[in-house]
Structure formats: structure tokens, C-alpha cells
Short mmCIF file of C-alpha atoms and ligand atoms in Angstrom, two decimals:
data_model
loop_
_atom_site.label_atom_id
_atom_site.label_comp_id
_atom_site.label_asym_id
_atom_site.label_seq_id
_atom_site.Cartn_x
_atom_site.Cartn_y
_atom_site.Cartn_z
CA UNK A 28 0.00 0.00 0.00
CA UNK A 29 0.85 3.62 -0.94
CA UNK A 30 -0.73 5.84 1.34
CA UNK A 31 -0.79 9.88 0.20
CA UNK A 32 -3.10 10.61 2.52
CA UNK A 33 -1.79 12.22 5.90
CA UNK A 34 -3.28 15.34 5.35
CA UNK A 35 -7.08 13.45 6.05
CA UNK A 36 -5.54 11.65 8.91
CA UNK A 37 -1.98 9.81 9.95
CA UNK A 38 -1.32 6.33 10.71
CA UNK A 39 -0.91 5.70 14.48
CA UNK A 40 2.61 5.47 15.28
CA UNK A 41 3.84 1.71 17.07
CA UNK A 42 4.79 3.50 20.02
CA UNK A 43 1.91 5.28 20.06
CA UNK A 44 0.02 2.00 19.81
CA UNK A 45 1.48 0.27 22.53
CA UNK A 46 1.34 3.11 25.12
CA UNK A 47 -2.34 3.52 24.75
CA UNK A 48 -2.35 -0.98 24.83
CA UNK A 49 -0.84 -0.87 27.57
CA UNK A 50 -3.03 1.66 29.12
CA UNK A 51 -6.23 0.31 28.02
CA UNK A 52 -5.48 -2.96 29.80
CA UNK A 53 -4.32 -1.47 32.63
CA UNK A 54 -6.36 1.11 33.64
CA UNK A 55 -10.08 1.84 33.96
CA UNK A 56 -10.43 4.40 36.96
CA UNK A 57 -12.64 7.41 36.34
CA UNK A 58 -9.96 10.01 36.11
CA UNK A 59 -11.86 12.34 38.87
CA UNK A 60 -12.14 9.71 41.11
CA UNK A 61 -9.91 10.06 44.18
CA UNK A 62 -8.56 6.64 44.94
CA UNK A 63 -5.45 4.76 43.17
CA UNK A 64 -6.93 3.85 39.69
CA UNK A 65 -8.98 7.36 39.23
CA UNK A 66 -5.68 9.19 39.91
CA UNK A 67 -3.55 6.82 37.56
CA UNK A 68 -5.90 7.89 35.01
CA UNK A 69 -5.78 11.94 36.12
CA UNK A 70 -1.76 11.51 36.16
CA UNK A 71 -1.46 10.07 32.99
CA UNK A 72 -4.00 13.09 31.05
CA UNK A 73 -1.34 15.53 33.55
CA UNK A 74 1.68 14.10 31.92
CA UNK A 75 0.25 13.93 28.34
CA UNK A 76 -0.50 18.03 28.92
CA UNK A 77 2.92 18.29 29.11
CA UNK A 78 4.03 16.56 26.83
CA UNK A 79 1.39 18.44 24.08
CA UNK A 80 2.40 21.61 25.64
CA UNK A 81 6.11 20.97 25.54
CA UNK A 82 5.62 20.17 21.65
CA UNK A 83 3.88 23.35 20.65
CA UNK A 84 6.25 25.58 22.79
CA UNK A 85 3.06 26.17 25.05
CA UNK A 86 2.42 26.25 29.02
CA UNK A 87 0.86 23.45 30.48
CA UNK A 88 -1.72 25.83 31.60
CA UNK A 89 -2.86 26.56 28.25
CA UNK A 90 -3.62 23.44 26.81
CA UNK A 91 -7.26 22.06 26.82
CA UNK A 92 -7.98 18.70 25.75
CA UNK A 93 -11.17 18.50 23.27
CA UNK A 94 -13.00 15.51 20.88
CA UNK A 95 -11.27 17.07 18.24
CA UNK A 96 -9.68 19.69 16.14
CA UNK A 97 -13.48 20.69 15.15
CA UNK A 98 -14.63 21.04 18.37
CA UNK A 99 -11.28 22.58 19.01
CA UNK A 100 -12.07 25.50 16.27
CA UNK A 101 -16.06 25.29 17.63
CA UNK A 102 -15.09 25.92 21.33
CA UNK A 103 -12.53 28.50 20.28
CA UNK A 104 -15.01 30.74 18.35
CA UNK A 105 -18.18 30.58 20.16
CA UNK A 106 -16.36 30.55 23.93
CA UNK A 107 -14.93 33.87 22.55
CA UNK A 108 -18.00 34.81 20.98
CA UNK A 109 -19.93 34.16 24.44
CA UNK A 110 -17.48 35.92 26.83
CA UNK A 111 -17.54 39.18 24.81
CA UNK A 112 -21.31 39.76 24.27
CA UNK A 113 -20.61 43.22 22.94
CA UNK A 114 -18.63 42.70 20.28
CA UNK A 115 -21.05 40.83 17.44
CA UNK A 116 -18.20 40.93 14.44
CA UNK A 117 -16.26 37.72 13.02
CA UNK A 118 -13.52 37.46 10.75
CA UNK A 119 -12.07 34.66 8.72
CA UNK A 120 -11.18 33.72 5.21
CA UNK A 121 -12.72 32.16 2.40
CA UNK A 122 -10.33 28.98 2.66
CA UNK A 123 -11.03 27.97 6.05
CA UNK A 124 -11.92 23.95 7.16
CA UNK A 125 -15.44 23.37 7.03
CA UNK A 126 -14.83 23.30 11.08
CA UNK A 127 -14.29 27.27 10.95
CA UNK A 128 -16.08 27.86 7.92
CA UNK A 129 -19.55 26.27 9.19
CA UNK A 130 -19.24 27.71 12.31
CA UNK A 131 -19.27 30.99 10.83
CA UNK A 132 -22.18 30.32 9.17
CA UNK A 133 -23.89 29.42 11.86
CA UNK A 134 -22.85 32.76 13.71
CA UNK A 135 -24.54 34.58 10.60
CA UNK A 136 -27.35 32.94 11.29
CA UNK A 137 -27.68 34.18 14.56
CA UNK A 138 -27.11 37.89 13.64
CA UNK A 139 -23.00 38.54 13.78
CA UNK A 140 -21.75 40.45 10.92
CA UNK A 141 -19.35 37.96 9.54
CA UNK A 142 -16.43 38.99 7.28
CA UNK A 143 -14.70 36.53 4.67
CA UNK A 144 -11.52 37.65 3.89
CA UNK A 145 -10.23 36.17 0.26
CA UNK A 146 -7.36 34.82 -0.73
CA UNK A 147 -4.92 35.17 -3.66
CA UNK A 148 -4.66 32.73 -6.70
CA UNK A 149 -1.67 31.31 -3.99
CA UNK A 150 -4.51 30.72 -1.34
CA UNK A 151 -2.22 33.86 0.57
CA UNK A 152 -5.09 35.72 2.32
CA UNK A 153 -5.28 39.31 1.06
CA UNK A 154 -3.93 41.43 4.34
CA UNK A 155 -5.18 44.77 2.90
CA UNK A 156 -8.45 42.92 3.13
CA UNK A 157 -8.23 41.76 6.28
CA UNK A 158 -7.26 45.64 7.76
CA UNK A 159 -10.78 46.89 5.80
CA UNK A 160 -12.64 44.24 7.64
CA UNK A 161 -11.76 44.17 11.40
CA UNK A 162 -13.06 46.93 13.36
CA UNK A 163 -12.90 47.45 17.41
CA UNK A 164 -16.76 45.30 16.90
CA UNK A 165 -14.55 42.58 16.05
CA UNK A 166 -14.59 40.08 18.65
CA UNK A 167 -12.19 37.53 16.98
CA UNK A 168 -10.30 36.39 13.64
CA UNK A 169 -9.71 33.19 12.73
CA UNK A 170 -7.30 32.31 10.11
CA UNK A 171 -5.78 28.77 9.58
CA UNK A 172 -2.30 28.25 9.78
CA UNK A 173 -1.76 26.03 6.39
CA UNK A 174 -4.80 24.90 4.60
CA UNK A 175 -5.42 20.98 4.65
CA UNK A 176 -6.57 21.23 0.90
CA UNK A 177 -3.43 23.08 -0.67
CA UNK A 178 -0.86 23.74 2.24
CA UNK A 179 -0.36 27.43 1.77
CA UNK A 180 0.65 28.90 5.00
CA UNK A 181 -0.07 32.24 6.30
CA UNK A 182 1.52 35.12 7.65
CA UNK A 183 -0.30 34.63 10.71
CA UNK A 184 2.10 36.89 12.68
CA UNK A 185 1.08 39.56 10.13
CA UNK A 186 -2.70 38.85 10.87
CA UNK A 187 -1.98 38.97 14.43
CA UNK A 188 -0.60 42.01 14.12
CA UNK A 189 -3.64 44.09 11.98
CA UNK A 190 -5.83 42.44 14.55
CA UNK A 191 -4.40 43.17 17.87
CA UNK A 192 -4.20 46.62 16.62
CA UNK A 193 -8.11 46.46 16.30
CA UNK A 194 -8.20 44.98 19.87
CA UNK A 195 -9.63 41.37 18.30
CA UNK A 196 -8.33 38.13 19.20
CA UNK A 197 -6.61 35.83 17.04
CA UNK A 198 -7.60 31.85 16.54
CA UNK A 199 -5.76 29.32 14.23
CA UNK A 200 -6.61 26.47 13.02
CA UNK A 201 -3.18 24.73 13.20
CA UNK A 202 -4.41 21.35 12.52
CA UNK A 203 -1.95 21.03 9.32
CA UNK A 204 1.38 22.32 10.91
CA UNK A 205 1.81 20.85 14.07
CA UNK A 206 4.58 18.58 13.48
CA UNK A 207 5.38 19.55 10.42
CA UNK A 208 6.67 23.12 10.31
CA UNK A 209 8.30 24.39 13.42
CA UNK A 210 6.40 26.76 15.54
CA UNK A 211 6.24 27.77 19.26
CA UNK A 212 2.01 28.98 19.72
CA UNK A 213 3.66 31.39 22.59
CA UNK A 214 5.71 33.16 19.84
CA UNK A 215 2.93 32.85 17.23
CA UNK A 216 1.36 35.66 19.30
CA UNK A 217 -2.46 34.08 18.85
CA UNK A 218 -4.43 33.78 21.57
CA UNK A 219 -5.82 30.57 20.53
CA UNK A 220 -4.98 27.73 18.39
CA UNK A 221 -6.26 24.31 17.44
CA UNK A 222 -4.79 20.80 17.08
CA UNK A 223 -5.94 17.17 16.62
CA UNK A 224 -3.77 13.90 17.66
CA UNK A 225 -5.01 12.11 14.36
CA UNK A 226 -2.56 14.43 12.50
CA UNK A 227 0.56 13.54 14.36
CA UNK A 228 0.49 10.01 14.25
CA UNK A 229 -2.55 9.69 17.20
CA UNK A 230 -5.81 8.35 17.53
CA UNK A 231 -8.36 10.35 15.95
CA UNK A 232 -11.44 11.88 18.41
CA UNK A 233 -9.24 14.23 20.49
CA UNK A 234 -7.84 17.72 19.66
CA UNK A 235 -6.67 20.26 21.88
CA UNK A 236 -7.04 24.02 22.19
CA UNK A 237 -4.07 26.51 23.17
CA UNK A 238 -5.73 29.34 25.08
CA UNK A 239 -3.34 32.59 25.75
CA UNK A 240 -3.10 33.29 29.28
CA UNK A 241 -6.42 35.54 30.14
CA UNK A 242 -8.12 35.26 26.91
CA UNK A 243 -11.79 35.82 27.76
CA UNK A 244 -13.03 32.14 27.08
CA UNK A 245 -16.53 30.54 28.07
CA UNK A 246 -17.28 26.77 27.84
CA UNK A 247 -19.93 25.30 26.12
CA UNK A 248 -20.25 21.79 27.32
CA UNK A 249 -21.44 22.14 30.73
CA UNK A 250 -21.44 19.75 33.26
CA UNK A 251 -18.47 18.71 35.14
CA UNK A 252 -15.36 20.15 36.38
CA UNK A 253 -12.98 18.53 33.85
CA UNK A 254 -10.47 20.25 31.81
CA UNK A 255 -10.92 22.92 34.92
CA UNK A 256 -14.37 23.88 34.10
CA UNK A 257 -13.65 24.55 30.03
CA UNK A 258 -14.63 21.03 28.63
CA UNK A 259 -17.38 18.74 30.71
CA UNK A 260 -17.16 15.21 30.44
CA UNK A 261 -15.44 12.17 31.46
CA UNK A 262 -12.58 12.70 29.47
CA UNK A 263 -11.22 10.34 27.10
CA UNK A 264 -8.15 8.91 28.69
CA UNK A 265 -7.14 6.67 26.32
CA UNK A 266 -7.16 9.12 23.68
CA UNK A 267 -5.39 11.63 25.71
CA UNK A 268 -2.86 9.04 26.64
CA UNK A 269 -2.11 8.39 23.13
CA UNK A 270 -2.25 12.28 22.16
CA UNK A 271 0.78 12.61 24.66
CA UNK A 272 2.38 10.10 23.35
CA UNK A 273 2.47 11.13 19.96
CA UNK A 274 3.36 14.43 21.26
CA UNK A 275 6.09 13.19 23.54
CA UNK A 276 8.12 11.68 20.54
CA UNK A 277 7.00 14.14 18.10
CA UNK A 278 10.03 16.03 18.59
CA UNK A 279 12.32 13.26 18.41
CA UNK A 280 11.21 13.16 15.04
CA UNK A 281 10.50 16.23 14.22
CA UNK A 282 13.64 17.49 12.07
CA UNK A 283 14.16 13.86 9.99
CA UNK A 284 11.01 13.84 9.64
CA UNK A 285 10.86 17.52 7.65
CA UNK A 286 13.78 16.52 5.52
CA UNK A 287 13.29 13.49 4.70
CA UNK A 288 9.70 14.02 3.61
CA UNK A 289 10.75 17.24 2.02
CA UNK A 290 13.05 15.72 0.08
CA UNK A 291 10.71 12.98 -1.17
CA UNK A 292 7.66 15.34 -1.71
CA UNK A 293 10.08 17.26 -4.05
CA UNK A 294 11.00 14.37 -5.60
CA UNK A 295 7.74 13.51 -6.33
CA UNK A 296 6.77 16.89 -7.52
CA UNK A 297 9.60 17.24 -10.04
CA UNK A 298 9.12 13.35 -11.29
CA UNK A 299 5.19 14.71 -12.15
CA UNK A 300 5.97 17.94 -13.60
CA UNK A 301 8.52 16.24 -15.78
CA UNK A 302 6.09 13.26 -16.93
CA UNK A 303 2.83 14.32 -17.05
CA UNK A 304 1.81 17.26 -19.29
CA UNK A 305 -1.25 19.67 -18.69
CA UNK A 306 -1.23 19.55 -14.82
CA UNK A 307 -1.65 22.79 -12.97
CA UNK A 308 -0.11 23.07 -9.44
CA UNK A 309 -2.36 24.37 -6.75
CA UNK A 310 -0.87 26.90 -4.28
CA UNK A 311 1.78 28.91 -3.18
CA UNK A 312 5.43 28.03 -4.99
CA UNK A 313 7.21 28.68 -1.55
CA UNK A 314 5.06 29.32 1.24
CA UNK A 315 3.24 25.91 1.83
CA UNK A 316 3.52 22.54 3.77
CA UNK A 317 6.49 20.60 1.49
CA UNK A 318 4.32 17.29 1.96
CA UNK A 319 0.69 18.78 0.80
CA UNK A 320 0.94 18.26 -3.17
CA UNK A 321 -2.47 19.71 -5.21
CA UNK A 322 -2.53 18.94 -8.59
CA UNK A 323 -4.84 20.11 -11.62
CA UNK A 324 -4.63 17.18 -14.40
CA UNK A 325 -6.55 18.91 -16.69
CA UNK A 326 -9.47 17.14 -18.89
CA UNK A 327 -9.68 14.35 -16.59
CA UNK A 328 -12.03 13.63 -13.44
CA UNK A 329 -10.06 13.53 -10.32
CA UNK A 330 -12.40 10.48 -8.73
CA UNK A 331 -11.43 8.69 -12.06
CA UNK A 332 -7.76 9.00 -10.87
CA UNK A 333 -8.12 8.48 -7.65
CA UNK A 334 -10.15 5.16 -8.14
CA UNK A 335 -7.52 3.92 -10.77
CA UNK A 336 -4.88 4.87 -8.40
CA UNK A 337 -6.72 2.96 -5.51
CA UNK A 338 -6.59 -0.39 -7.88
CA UNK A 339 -2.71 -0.23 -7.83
CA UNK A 340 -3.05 0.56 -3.78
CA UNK A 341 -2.39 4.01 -4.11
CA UNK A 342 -4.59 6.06 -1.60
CA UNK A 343 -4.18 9.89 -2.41
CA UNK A 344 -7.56 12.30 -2.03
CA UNK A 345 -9.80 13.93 -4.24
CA UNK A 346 -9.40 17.59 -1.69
CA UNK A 347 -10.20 17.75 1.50
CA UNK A 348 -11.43 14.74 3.23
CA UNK A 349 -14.25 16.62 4.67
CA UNK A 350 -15.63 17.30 1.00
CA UNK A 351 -15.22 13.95 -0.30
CA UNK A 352 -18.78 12.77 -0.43
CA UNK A 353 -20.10 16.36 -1.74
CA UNK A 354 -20.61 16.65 -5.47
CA UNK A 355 -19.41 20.26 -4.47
CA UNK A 356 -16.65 21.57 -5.91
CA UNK A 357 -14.00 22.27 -3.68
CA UNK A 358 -14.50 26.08 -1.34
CA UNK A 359 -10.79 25.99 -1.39
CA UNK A 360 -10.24 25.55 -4.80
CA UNK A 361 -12.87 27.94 -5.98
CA UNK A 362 -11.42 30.75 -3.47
CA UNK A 363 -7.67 30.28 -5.15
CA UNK A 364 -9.73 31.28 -8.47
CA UNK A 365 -9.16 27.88 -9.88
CA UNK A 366 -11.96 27.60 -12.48
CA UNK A 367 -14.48 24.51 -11.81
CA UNK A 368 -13.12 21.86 -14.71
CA UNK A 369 -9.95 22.52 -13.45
CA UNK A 370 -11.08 21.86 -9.49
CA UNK A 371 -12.93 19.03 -10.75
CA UNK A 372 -10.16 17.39 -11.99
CA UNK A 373 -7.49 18.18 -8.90
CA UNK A 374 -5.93 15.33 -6.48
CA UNK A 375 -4.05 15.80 -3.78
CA UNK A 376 -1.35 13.80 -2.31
CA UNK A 377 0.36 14.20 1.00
CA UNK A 378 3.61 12.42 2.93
CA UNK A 379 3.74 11.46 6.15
CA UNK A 380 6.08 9.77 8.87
CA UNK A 381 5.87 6.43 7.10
CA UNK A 382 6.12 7.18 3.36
CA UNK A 383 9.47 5.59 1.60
CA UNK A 384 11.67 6.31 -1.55
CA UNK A 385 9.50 3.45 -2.88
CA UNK A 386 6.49 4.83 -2.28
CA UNK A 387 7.41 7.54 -4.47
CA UNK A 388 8.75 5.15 -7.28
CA UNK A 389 5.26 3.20 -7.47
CA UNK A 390 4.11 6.38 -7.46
CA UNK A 391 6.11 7.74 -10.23
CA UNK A 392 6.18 5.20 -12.06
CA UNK A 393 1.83 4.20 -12.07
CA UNK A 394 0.70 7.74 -12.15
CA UNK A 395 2.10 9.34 -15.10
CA UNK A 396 0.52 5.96 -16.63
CA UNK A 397 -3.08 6.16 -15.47
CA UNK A 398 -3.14 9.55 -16.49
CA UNK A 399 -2.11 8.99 -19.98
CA UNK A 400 -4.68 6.22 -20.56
CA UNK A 401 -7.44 8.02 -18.87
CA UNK A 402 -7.02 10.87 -21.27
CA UNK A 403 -6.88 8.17 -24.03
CA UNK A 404 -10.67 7.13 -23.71
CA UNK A 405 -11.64 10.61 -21.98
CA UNK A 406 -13.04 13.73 -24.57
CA UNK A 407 -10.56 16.07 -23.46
CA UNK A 408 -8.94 17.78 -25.56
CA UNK A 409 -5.19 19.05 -24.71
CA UNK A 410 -5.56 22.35 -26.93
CA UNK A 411 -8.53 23.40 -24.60
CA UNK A 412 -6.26 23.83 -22.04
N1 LIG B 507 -8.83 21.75 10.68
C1 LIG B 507 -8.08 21.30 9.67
C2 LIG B 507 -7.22 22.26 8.93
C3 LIG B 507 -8.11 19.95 9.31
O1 LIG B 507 -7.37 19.52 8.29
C4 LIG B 507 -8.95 19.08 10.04
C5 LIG B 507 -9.05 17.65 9.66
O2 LIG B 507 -9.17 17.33 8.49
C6 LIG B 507 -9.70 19.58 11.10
C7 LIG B 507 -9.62 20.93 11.39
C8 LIG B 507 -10.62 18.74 11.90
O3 LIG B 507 -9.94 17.95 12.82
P1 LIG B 507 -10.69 16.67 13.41
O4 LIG B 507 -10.72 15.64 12.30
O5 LIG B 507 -9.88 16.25 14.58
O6 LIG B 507 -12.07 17.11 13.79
#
């Protein structure tokens, strides 16, 4: 198997694996319980907030642990949204995960004055933009780190900067760069910022927020004391437990990791570009995630590649994961002014931890292939393009 997929979610890493074995047999104590087993349970969540922490150049004291990176982005906007009543303005972009995007929505629906700042044809949001739309109103902005669809990553310190000015806080989604670009979310300068384990090589169902010290925040689960009042709920353990984990030896991976996978992502890019004609790159030339690779292969149906790619075990994506079952085309793609045949026709491939040289050669060497004979029995028509 080939898997180009990391961007929709990571393989669990051994270690990773065993830890949260090993805990599952082991333990079973309510973590708020005050006798031996409860407190295993609370000790192990304690150590894997460090360990999350320690990997995004955090405090302890700022980490929450969530269900996910969407309820991540949800709790971020709405708890800021709640605790400053008077301010009813939100600003985003138009590339955002459907996590921030739909959440917006929702907030238009309930009477804030929501802004969508666009994007160049590099999926670079448009900063002159973003100074026109935040106001002192604005409660909060929330622009993604690097997009899951294209990679592009944005000058967040930049949007940090217009917004502070303003008096708004700043969220990221940073779903697509933890572990792969190196960032400390003290030094970002946001005040919040989302993660999810199933992107590092965790189990998937638990995310975690960074909150700044003494960013105005309310809950919205209540119940229970957990998480120190911000997130009700018996908490997950086990998928805390292996969120630390993957955390913990996150950084002992961290810088092989980026060049190795740099290294074969460029590879991989240069082995396309020289041998398949007519296919369009999607986003920016410099600025992105090296392992996020969007391609236009024009006059062809991207579900037609991907499916004749899955029949030689290659698993790459159509977009985003969270689109895949829409006949829409892609928000993302549409926003980077990519017109519809050519969205319609764009896959995207991403590395992770456990991608080889070999992977790349199958790759390489079936890909070019499919294309060509797809385009045989397809009505395209190269001049078209
Ligand atoms: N934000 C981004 C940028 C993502 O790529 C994803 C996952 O695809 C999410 C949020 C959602 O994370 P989760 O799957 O943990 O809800």
C-alpha cells in the first residue's frame, strides 16, 4: 500500500500503539475519582498536557484537551463569541476547514456580521483585506495556519498584528502544521490555536485548544469540572494518553522527519511535472507545507484517478477529506480562483512519517501511466487547455 493521505488523517505510530495498549489494559479508573486507579488515570491526562504543551512551545496551563480539532475551532469561536457579548463581528477567510467555515455560518445565522476575507490565486489571504474588515466590533479572527486542501501557510504573525491593533483576538486552526513546520504557539502571538492527535500520528477523536493566558473564554459543554471547568465530560483517557504520546516523541522526530519528507515530496513533484503534461499546481510556490501536493490534471475527473490509483493501492484524495462525499466543488479551490473543470479534476497527495523512496517510485512510475490512458478514452482535448 501507498498511502498519500496524511493530510485526512496519519497512521498511528507503534509506540503510540502500545502506550495507549498498555493503558487500556491497565487502567479503567474514572480520572476524577480520588482513589489509586482514578488518579492513575488523572496523572497520565497531567503528563500527556505536558508533553502536548512541551511540543507546541506552550504552558501546560494553556492546553485544553477537546474531541477534536473541530470542536477545538467550535469551542474556540463561540467561547470567545460568548465571553464578549458586545462585540457581534467575526472574521475569517474564504479557505477555512469546514470546522471554521460552518461555524461561521452558523454565527450569521444568529445575527453577527461575519467577514470573509479572500485569498490570492496562492490561497495567501489578502492582508489589505483583512485591515478593511476588522473593526474594534470585532470580537475575533480566525485564520488557519496552512490549509489541509493546498498547504499554503499564512503570515499569521502579520494577521496577528492588523488584529491586535483592532483589539480582536486571534484563533488558528493549526491542525496542518503541528509537526510539520516548526512553531512555538507562545511566539505565534495568537491567543488561541487548534490541534488534533489524528494528524501527528494519534488516535483520531481528540484535539486540543491553546488558550493565551487571560483570553476571555466561556465553555460550552457544561457539566463537570474537567479540563478545569472549560470542557465537561469524562474525558477520554485513552485518547489523551495516546495524544501525549504522539506528542512526547513528536520532537524526536520532528527534524528527519521535515527533511526526509521534504526531500521525497520534491522528488515527487519534479518526477510529475517532468512526466505528465497539462497539470496545474495548486498553491503557493514557496510558502506551503512541502508534503501537501495539489494537482490540476486537466481534462480528466479527479475520482477517475483516484479510483484507478486505488486499484494499484495508491490512496491519495480527491481535496479535502471533509468534501469527499459532496458533489461540491472544492470552497478551497474555488477561493484560489481555480476555475471549476480545473477543481474538478485536482488530487491531492500528501507524505507522512511512514512514506518511503519506494512509495514515491510506485508512485512515479503508475501515475504518469493512469493519467495517460485516462485521457486516451476521456473527450478532453489538450488544446482546450
Ligand atoms: N482543521 C483542519 C485544517 C483539518 O485539516 C482538520 C481535519 O481534516 C480539522 C480541522 C478537523 O480535525 P478533526 O478531524 O480532529 O475534527
Amino acid at each position: 500500500m501507498v498511502y498519500l493521505d496524511n493530510n485526512a488523517t496519519t497512521p498511528i505510530d507503534p509506540a503510540v500503539a502500545d502506550k495507549m495498549t498498555g493503558f487500556l489494559r491497565e487502567h479503567f479508573g474514572n480520572p476524577s475519582s480520588l482513589y489509586p486507579i482514578g488518579r492513575a488515570g488523572k496523572e497520565m491526562i497531567n503528563e500527556a498536557r505536558d508533553y502536548v504543551a512541551a511540543a507546541l512551545g506552550a504552558s501546560k496551563a494553556s492546553i485544553y484537551f477537546t474531541g477534536s480539532g473541530t470542536e477545538s475551532d467550535n469551542q474556540a469561536i463561540l467561547g470567545v463569541l460568548d465571553a464578549l457579548p458586545d462585540k457581534r463581528e467575526f472574521v475569517t477567510t474564504t479557505i477555512e476547514h469546514p470546522a471554521v467555515q460552518e461555524t461561521a455560518v452558523y454565527l450569521e445565522g444568529k445575527g453577527y456580521r461575519v467577514t470573509y476575507v479572500p485569498v490570492d490565486a496562492t490561497g495567501t489571504i489578502d492582508l489589505n483585506a483583512l485591515r478593511d474588515a476588522v473593526t474594534p466590533q470585532t470580537a475575533l479572527v480566525s485564520v488557519m495556519h496552512a490549509n489541509n486542501e493546498i498547504g499554503t501557510i499564512q503570515p499569521i504573525s502579520d494577521v496577528v498584528r492588523i488584529a491586535h491593533e483592532q483589539g480582536s483576538l486571534v484563533h488558528t486552526d493549526a491542525v496542518q502544521t503541528f509537526g510539520k513546520i516548526p512553531f512555538k504557539a507562545d511566539d505565534l502571538g495568537v491567543d488561541l490555536l487548534t490541534v488534533s492527535a489524528h494528524k501527528i500520528y494519534g488516535p483520531k477523536g481528540v484535539g486540543a485548544l491553546y488558550v493565551r493566558k487571560g483570553t476571555p473564554l466561556k465553555p460550552f459543554l457544561h457539566g463537570g469540572h474537567q479540563e478545569r471547568g472549560m470542557r465537561a465530560g469524562t474525558e477520554n483517557t485513552i485518547g489523551i494518553v495516546g495524544f501525549g504520546e504522539a506528542a512526547r516523541i513528536l520532537p524526536l522526530h520532528f527534524e528527519a522527519d521535515r527533511v526526509r519528507l521534504t526531500l521525497l515530496a520534491d522528488r515527487l513533484k519534479a518526477g510529475l511535472e517532468s512526466a505528465v503534461p497539462k497539470i496545474h499546481f495548486n498553491g503557493h510556490p514557496e510558502r506551503r507545507v512541502k508534503t501537501t501536493l495539489s494537482y490540476a490534471f486537466l481534462g480528466l475527473e479527479s475520482e477517475a484517478i483516484l479510483l484507478s490509483l486505488a486499484t494499484k493501492a495508491i490512496y491519495v484524495s480527491t481535496g479535502s477529506a471533509c468534501s469527499e462525499d459532496s458533489d461540491d466543488v472544492s470552497h478551497v479551490l474555488t477561493a484560489i480562483g481555480l476555475r471549476p473543470e480545473f477543481a474538478r479534476s485536482t488530487v491531492r497527495m500528501s507524505l507522512g512519517r511512514f512514506n518511503t523512496e519506494e512509495d514515491v517510485d510506485t508512485t512515479l512510475r503508475e501515475l504518469p501511466e493512469i493519467v495517460a490512458k485516462l485521457r486516451k478514452i476521456s473527450a478532453w482535448d489538450p488544446d482546450e487547455f
